[in-house]
Coordinates of C-alpha atoms in Angstrom, one line a residue:
X260 CA 15.1 15.4 -2.5
X261 CA 14.8 19.0 -1.4
X262 CA 14.6 19.0 2.5
X263 CA 11.5 21.3 2.4
X264 CA 9.8 18.8 0.1
X265 CA 10.5 15.9 2.5
X266 CA 7.2 14.2 3.5
X267 CA 6.1 15.0 7.1
X268 CA 5.8 12.2 9.6
X269 CA 2.3 10.9 9.9
X270 CA 0.4 10.5 13.2
X271 CA 1.0 6.7 13.1
X272 CA 4.8 7.2 12.8
X273 CA 4.8 9.7 15.6
X274 CA 2.8 7.3 17.8
X275 CA 5.1 4.4 16.8
X276 CA 8.2 6.4 18.0
X277 CA 7.0 6.4 21.6
X278 CA 9.2 3.9 23.5
X279 CA 6.6 1.6 24.9
X280 CA 4.6 1.6 21.7
X281 CA 7.8 0.7 19.8
X282 CA 8.2 -2.3 22.1
X283 CA 4.6 -3.3 21.5
X284 CA 5.1 -3.1 17.7
X285 CA 8.3 -5.2 17.8
X286 CA 6.5 -7.8 19.9
X287 CA 3.6 -7.9 17.4
X288 CA 6.1 -8.3 14.6
X289 CA 7.6 -11.4 16.3
X290 CA 4.2 -12.8 17.2
X291 CA 3.1 -12.6 13.6
X292 CA 6.2 -14.5 12.4
X293 CA 5.6 -17.2 15.1
X294 CA 2.0 -17.6 13.9
X295 CA 3.2 -17.9 10.3
X296 CA 5.7 -20.6 11.2
X297 CA 3.1 -22.5 13.1
X298 CA 0.5 -22.4 10.3
X299 CA 3.2 -23.5 7.7
X300 CA 4.1 -26.5 9.9
X301 CA 0.5 -27.5 10.3
X302 CA -0.1 -27.1 6.5
X303 CA 2.9 -29.3 5.8
X304 CA 1.5 -32.0 8.1
X305 CA -1.8 -31.9 6.1
X306 CA 0.0 -32.4 2.8
X307 CA -0.3 -28.8 1.5
X308 CA 2.0 -27.7 -1.3
X309 CA 3.8 -24.4 -1.9
X310 CA 2.3 -22.6 -5.0
X311 CA 3.0 -19.2 -6.5
X312 CA -0.1 -17.2 -7.0
X313 CA 0.9 -15.1 -10.0
X314 CA -0.2 -11.5 -10.8
X315 CA 0.1 -9.5 -14.0
X316 CA 3.5 -8.1 -14.7
X317 CA 4.6 -5.1 -16.7
X318 CA 7.9 -4.0 -18.3
X319 CA 9.7 -2.5 -21.3
X320 CA 11.7 -4.3 -24.0
X321 CA 14.7 -4.4 -21.7
X322 CA 13.3 -5.2 -18.3
X323 CA 10.2 -6.7 -16.8
X324 CA 8.6 -6.5 -13.3
X325 CA 7.5 -9.9 -12.0
X326 CA 4.8 -10.1 -9.3
X327 CA 3.5 -13.1 -7.4
X328 CA 2.9 -14.5 -3.9
X329 CA 4.0 -17.8 -2.5
X330 CA 1.3 -19.6 -0.5
X331 CA 0.3 -23.1 0.6
X332 CA -2.8 -24.8 -0.7
X333 CA -4.2 -28.3 -0.5
X334 CA -2.8 -30.8 -3.0
X335 CA -6.4 -31.7 -4.2
X336 CA -7.1 -28.0 -4.9
X337 CA -4.0 -27.8 -7.0
X338 CA -4.8 -30.9 -9.0
X339 CA -8.5 -30.2 -9.7
X340 CA -8.6 -26.4 -9.5
X341 CA -11.5 -26.4 -7.0
X342 CA -12.3 -27.2 -3.4
X343 CA -12.1 -30.7 -2.1
X344 CA -15.7 -30.6 -0.9
X345 CA -18.1 -28.9 -3.4
X346 CA -20.9 -26.8 -2.1
X347 CA -24.1 -28.8 -2.1
X348 CA -26.5 -25.9 -1.4
X349 CA -25.9 -24.3 -4.8
X350 CA -27.1 -25.6 -8.1
X351 CA -24.4 -26.7 -10.5
X352 CA -25.5 -24.3 -13.2
X353 CA -25.4 -21.3 -10.9
X354 CA -22.2 -19.4 -10.5
X355 CA -20.9 -19.7 -6.9
X356 CA -20.4 -16.6 -4.8
X357 CA -16.8 -15.5 -4.3
X358 CA -16.0 -13.6 -1.1
X359 CA -12.6 -12.0 -0.4
X360 CA -12.2 -13.6 3.0
X361 CA -11.3 -17.0 1.5
X362 CA -8.0 -15.7 0.3
X363 CA -7.1 -14.5 3.8
X364 CA -7.2 -18.0 5.3
X365 CA -4.4 -19.3 3.0
X366 CA -0.9 -19.6 4.4
X367 CA 1.7 -17.2 2.9
X368 CA 5.2 -18.6 2.8
X369 CA 7.9 -16.1 3.7
X370 CA 11.5 -16.3 2.4
X371 CA 10.7 -19.1 -0.1
X372 CA 12.8 -19.7 -3.2
X373 CA 11.1 -19.1 -6.5
X374 CA 12.4 -19.8 -10.0
X375 CA 11.3 -17.6 -12.8
X376 CA 11.4 -19.0 -16.3
X377 CA 11.3 -16.2 -18.9
X378 CA 12.4 -16.2 -22.5
X379 CA 14.5 -19.3 -22.2
X380 CA 16.4 -18.1 -19.1
X381 CA 15.9 -18.9 -15.4
X382 CA 16.2 -16.5 -12.4
X383 CA 16.2 -17.4 -8.7
X384 CA 14.5 -15.0 -6.2
X385 CA 13.4 -15.2 -2.6
X386 CA 9.9 -14.0 -1.4
X387 CA 9.7 -11.4 1.4
X388 CA 8.3 -12.0 4.9
X389 CA 4.8 -11.7 3.4
X390 CA 5.5 -14.2 0.6
X391 CA 5.5 -11.5 -2.0
X392 CA 7.6 -11.7 -5.1
X393 CA 8.3 -8.2 -6.6
X394 CA 11.4 -8.3 -8.7
X395 CA 12.8 -6.7 -11.9
X396 CA 14.5 -8.9 -14.4
X397 CA 16.7 -7.7 -17.3
X398 CA 15.4 -9.4 -20.4
X399 CA 14.8 -8.7 -24.1
X400 CA 11.2 -9.3 -25.1
X401 CA 9.0 -8.1 -28.0
X402 CA 6.2 -5.7 -27.3
X403 CA 2.8 -7.1 -26.4
X404 CA 1.6 -9.8 -24.0
X405 CA 3.8 -12.7 -23.0
X406 CA 3.5 -15.6 -20.6
X407 CA 6.2 -16.4 -18.0
X408 CA 6.4 -19.3 -15.6
X409 CA 7.1 -19.2 -11.8
X410 CA 8.1 -22.4 -10.1
X411 CA 7.9 -23.0 -6.3
X412 CA 10.2 -25.2 -4.2
X413 CA 7.6 -28.0 -4.5
X414 CA 7.9 -28.0 -8.3
X415 CA 4.5 -26.4 -8.9
X416 CA 4.5 -24.2 -12.0
X417 CA 2.2 -21.2 -12.4
X418 CA 1.7 -19.0 -15.4
X419 CA 1.8 -15.2 -15.3
X420 CA 0.8 -12.7 -18.0
X421 CA 3.3 -9.9 -18.6
X422 CA 2.7 -6.7 -20.7
X423 CA 5.7 -5.3 -22.5
X424 CA 5.3 -1.7 -23.5
X425 CA 6.3 -0.8 -27.0
X426 CA 9.3 1.5 -27.2
X427 CA 7.3 4.2 -29.2
X428 CA 4.4 4.3 -26.7
X429 CA 4.4 7.6 -24.9
X430 CA 1.2 7.6 -22.8
X431 CA -0.1 5.4 -20.0
X432 CA -2.8 5.3 -17.3
X433 CA -2.5 5.0 -13.5
X434 CA -5.8 4.5 -11.7
X435 CA -6.9 4.2 -8.1
X436 CA -9.6 1.6 -7.3
X437 CA -11.6 2.4 -4.2
X438 CA -14.0 5.3 -4.9
X439 CA -12.5 5.8 -8.4
X440 CA -13.7 2.7 -10.2
X441 CA -15.6 1.0 -7.4
X442 CA -17.9 2.4 -4.7
X443 CA -19.5 0.7 -1.7
X444 CA -20.9 3.7 0.1
X445 CA -19.5 2.7 3.5
X446 CA -17.6 4.6 6.3
X447 CA -13.9 4.6 5.6
X448 CA -12.9 2.6 8.7
X449 CA -15.3 -0.2 7.6
X450 CA -14.6 -0.1 3.9
X451 CA -11.6 -2.4 3.8
X452 CA -13.1 -5.0 6.1
X453 CA -16.4 -5.0 4.2
X454 CA -14.8 -5.3 0.8
X455 CA -12.4 -8.0 2.0
X456 CA -14.4 -10.3 4.3
X457 CA -18.1 -9.8 3.6
X458 CA -19.0 -8.4 0.2
X459 CA -19.4 -10.7 -2.8
X460 CA -17.6 -9.6 -5.9
X461 CA -20.9 -9.5 -7.9
X462 CA -22.3 -7.0 -5.4
X463 CA -19.5 -4.4 -5.8
X464 CA -20.8 -1.3 -7.4
X465 CA -18.9 0.3 -10.3
X466 CA -18.7 4.1 -10.7
X467 CA -21.0 5.1 -13.6
X468 CA -19.2 5.8 -16.8
X469 CA -15.6 5.2 -15.6
X470 CA -15.2 2.0 -17.7
X471 CA -16.3 4.0 -20.8
X472 CA -13.8 6.7 -19.9
X473 CA -11.0 4.1 -19.7
X474 CA -11.9 2.4 -23.0
X475 CA -11.9 5.9 -24.7
X476 CA -8.5 6.6 -23.3
X477 CA -7.1 3.3 -24.4
X478 CA -8.5 3.7 -27.9
X479 CA -7.0 7.2 -28.0
X480 CA -3.5 6.2 -26.8
X481 CA -3.4 2.8 -28.5
X482 CA -5.7 -0.1 -28.1
X483 CA -3.0 -2.8 -27.8
X484 CA -0.1 -0.7 -26.6
X485 CA -1.3 1.4 -23.7
X486 CA -0.1 0.3 -20.2
X487 CA -2.9 0.5 -17.6
X488 CA -1.8 0.2 -14.0
X489 CA -4.2 0.0 -11.0
X490 CA -2.5 1.4 -7.9
X491 CA -4.4 0.8 -4.7
X492 CA -3.8 0.5 -0.9
X493 CA -5.7 -2.8 -0.9
X494 CA -4.1 -6.1 0.1
X495 CA -2.6 -8.6 -2.3
X496 CA -5.1 -11.1 -0.8
X497 CA -7.9 -9.5 -2.7
X498 CA -6.1 -9.3 -6.1
X499 CA -8.0 -12.2 -7.7
X500 CA -11.3 -10.6 -6.6
X501 CA -10.4 -7.2 -7.9
X502 CA -9.3 -8.7 -11.2
X503 CA -12.6 -10.4 -11.6
X504 CA -14.5 -7.2 -10.8
X505 CA -12.5 -5.2 -13.3
X506 CA -13.0 -7.8 -16.0
X507 CA -16.7 -8.1 -15.2
X508 CA -17.2 -4.4 -15.6
X509 CA -15.2 -4.2 -18.9
X510 CA -12.2 -2.2 -17.6
X511 CA -8.9 -2.5 -19.5
X512 CA -6.8 -5.4 -18.4
X513 CA -3.6 -4.3 -16.6
X514 CA -1.4 -5.1 -13.6
X515 CA -2.5 -4.4 -10.0
X516 CA 0.0 -2.8 -7.6
X517 CA -1.3 -3.6 -4.1
X518 CA 0.3 -3.9 -0.7
X519 CA 0.7 -6.4 2.1
X520 CA -1.1 -5.8 5.4
X521 CA 0.4 -6.5 8.8
X522 CA 3.0 -5.0 11.2
X523 CA 6.4 -3.8 10.2
X524 CA 9.4 -3.1 12.4
X525 CA 8.7 0.7 12.5
X526 CA 4.9 0.6 12.9
X527 CA 1.9 -1.5 13.5
X528 CA 0.4 -1.2 10.0
X529 CA 1.9 -0.4 6.7
X530 CA 1.4 3.1 5.2
X531 CA -0.9 3.2 2.2
X532 CA 0.4 6.7 1.2
X533 CA 4.0 5.5 1.3
X534 CA 3.1 2.5 -0.8
X535 CA 1.5 4.7 -3.5
X536 CA 4.3 7.2 -3.4
X537 CA 7.0 4.6 -3.8
X538 CA 5.2 2.8 -6.7
X539 CA 4.6 6.1 -8.6
X540 CA 8.3 6.9 -8.3
X541 CA 9.2 3.4 -9.5
X542 CA 6.9 3.8 -12.5
X543 CA 8.7 7.1 -13.4
X544 CA 12.1 5.4 -13.1
X545 CA 11.1 2.3 -15.0
X546 CA 9.4 4.2 -17.8
X547 CA 11.1 7.6 -18.1
X548 CA 9.7 8.1 -21.6
X549 CA 6.0 7.7 -20.6
X550 CA 3.6 10.4 -19.6
X551 CA 1.0 9.1 -17.2
X552 CA -2.6 10.1 -16.9
X553 CA -3.2 9.9 -13.1
X554 CA -6.8 9.1 -12.1
X555 CA -8.0 9.2 -8.5
X556 CA -10.7 10.7 -6.2
X557 CA -10.9 13.5 -3.7
X558 CA -11.8 11.4 -0.7
X559 CA -8.4 10.2 0.2
X560 CA -4.8 11.4 -0.5
X561 CA -4.8 11.0 -4.2
X562 CA -4.7 14.7 -4.9
X563 CA -1.7 15.2 -2.6
X564 CA 0.2 12.2 -3.9
X565 CA -0.4 13.1 -7.5
X566 CA 0.5 16.7 -6.8
X567 CA 3.8 15.6 -5.2
X568 CA 4.5 13.3 -8.1
X569 CA 3.8 16.1 -10.7
X570 CA 6.2 18.3 -8.7
X571 CA 9.0 15.8 -8.5
X572 CA 8.5 14.3 -12.0
X573 CA 6.8 16.9 -14.2
X574 CA 7.9 15.2 -17.4
X575 CA 6.1 12.0 -16.4
X576 CA 2.6 13.5 -15.9
X577 CA 0.2 14.1 -18.8
X578 CA -2.7 15.2 -16.7
X579 CA -4.5 14.5 -13.4
X580 CA -8.2 13.5 -13.4
X581 CA -10.0 13.5 -10.0
X582 CA -13.4 11.9 -9.5
X583 CA -15.5 14.1 -7.2
X584 CA -17.4 12.1 -4.5
X585 CA -21.0 12.9 -3.9
X586 CA -22.1 14.5 -0.6
X587 CA -23.0 11.1 0.9
X588 CA -19.8 9.4 -0.3
X589 CA -17.6 12.2 1.0
X590 CA -19.2 12.0 4.4
X591 CA -18.7 8.3 4.6
X592 CA -15.2 8.7 3.3
X593 CA -14.3 11.1 6.1
X594 CA -14.6 14.3 4.2
X595 CA -13.1 15.7 1.0
X596 CA -9.5 16.4 0.5
X597 CA -8.8 20.2 -0.1
X598 CA -5.4 20.1 -1.5
X599 CA -5.9 20.2 -5.3
X600 CA -6.3 23.9 -5.5
X601 CA -2.9 24.4 -3.9
X602 CA -1.3 21.9 -6.2
X603 CA -2.9 23.5 -9.3
X604 CA -1.8 26.9 -8.3
X605 CA 1.9 25.9 -7.8
X606 CA 2.1 23.6 -10.8
X607 CA 0.2 25.1 -13.7
X608 CA 2.1 23.0 -16.3
X609 CA 0.1 19.9 -15.3
X610 CA -3.6 20.1 -16.2
X611 CA -6.2 19.1 -13.6
X612 CA -9.8 18.0 -14.4
X613 CA -12.6 17.1 -12.0
X614 CA -15.9 15.3 -12.5
X615 CA -18.4 13.2 -10.5
X616 CA -18.5 10.4 -13.1
X617 CA -17.0 9.1 -16.3
X618 CA -19.2 11.2 -18.6
X619 CA -18.1 14.5 -17.0
X620 CA -14.4 13.5 -17.0
X621 CA -14.7 12.6 -20.7
X622 CA -16.0 16.0 -21.3
X623 CA -13.3 17.7 -19.3
X624 CA -10.5 15.7 -20.9
X625 CA -11.9 16.6 -24.3
X626 CA -11.9 20.3 -23.3
X627 CA -8.1 20.2 -22.7
X628 CA -7.5 18.2 -25.9
X629 CA -6.6 14.7 -24.5
X630 CA -9.8 13.1 -25.8
X631 CA -11.9 13.9 -28.8
X632 CA -15.2 15.9 -28.2
X633 CA -18.2 13.6 -27.6
X634 CA -21.7 15.0 -27.9
X635 CA -23.1 11.9 -26.2
X636 CA -21.0 12.6 -23.1
X637 CA -22.3 16.1 -22.9
X638 CA -25.9 14.9 -23.1
X639 CA -25.2 12.4 -20.3
X640 CA -23.7 15.1 -18.2
X641 CA -26.7 17.3 -18.6
X642 CA -29.0 14.5 -17.8
X643 CA -27.2 13.6 -14.7
X644 CA -27.1 17.2 -13.5
X645 CA -30.8 17.6 -14.2
X646 CA -31.7 14.5 -12.2
X647 CA -29.4 15.6 -9.4
X648 CA -31.2 19.0 -9.2
X649 CA -34.7 17.5 -9.2
X650 CA -36.1 17.5 -5.7
X651 CA -39.6 16.1 -6.6
X652 CA -40.4 12.5 -7.6
X653 CA -42.8 13.8 -10.3
X654 CA -41.1 16.2 -12.8
X655 CA -44.3 18.0 -13.8
X656 CA -47.3 19.4 -11.8
X657 CA -50.3 17.0 -11.6
X658 CA -52.4 19.1 -14.0
X659 CA -49.7 19.0 -16.7
X660 CA -49.2 15.3 -16.2
X661 CA -53.0 14.7 -16.6
X662 CA -53.0 16.8 -19.8
X663 CA -50.0 14.9 -21.2
X664 CA -51.6 11.6 -20.3
X665 CA -54.8 12.6 -22.2
X666 CA -52.8 13.6 -25.3
X667 CA -51.1 10.2 -25.3
X668 CA -54.4 8.4 -25.0
X669 CA -55.9 10.3 -27.9
X670 CA -52.8 9.6 -30.1
X671 CA -53.0 6.0 -29.2
X672 CA -56.6 5.7 -30.2
X673 CA -56.3 7.5 -33.6
X674 CA -54.6 4.6 -35.5
X675 CA -57.4 2.3 -34.2
X676 CA -60.1 4.6 -35.7
X677 CA -58.3 4.9 -39.0
X678 CA -57.9 1.2 -39.3
X679 CA -61.6 0.7 -38.5
X680 CA -62.6 3.1 -41.2
X681 CA -60.5 1.3 -43.7
X682 CA -62.0 -2.0 -42.9
X683 CA -65.6 -0.5 -43.1
X684 CA -64.9 0.6 -46.7

């Protein structure tokens, strides 16, 4: 990498370089490991089993990326697929509420051996200190969806779906999640905690029109052949909740690329920007023949990260679509990012489009030729802009409203008179 393009050290990295802060971080690192060992020992005493929670994988016809997490769960939960003590306060025919905090109380198993069964062959891997399995396997599979099996040391086998990109597929989609497909309208420092520990998955709000945009893109690029990757700084603990949210709101099915929270030897918390930067680079290296449509928002670092990726891998970027936050959302998110203009000026070979919702982005992508023109999208954009510019609750003065109301009453009574005259004859 060019030295002048080397990323600058963040404020967190600078603080972590202070000697006494470094000592504190190292101690927190050791304390976390001690807590994990204690929780694993207690779980073993209660008869819990090691199980691999599988995530959707992605690959080509020569290699596949396998994702999962080793954790301990009660044996009864593994056998029945539900909690040992059912909730008595809810009716049986009512769907139970699912909150993200439940996944955080499970015990992750670091450095555990996992056996991957794929296409008649077996591969042995070890989970990292967070229990995460993220490995690439050389294998020959046909394009499409496949099912692989991951086996824990306790002999518990879990199934994982894997998408194999066809060799001739040239386009794919990379999407952020928070403020791009899902909005909660909360201050940024509280967003992760609220989404994780409090908010029910049914109460999460989808960004208007974004699911329609993704379906249009998948239909354009290939309904069964387009890879769709959701890249976020969220924790792996909320992966099941996010998958249910995406499926409930009719987003295309695809792998999640999340991160693991907690201290690391160099800093107290992991860097979300480094996580996104590394995964974008890995996608470019794993799929050198794919041009990615990068979709994000202007409330975080998406514009900067996508601009850096377009600079370093210009042949891997089809276009960059940025969802513009509303004034309220931008204030809660800590302000708008102001870097897209600079990136557009220096890298004119990559088209950039902006829009507050899916309808506007459909219109903008049609303008640059990626999607087909859609008159319905233009009407929705005009309607949303007119509603946004309306400052009064009543769109017409009271006199005009009364006049329109009288006309509607007269028209409603005319058929009654006509029918009465017919009956009199």
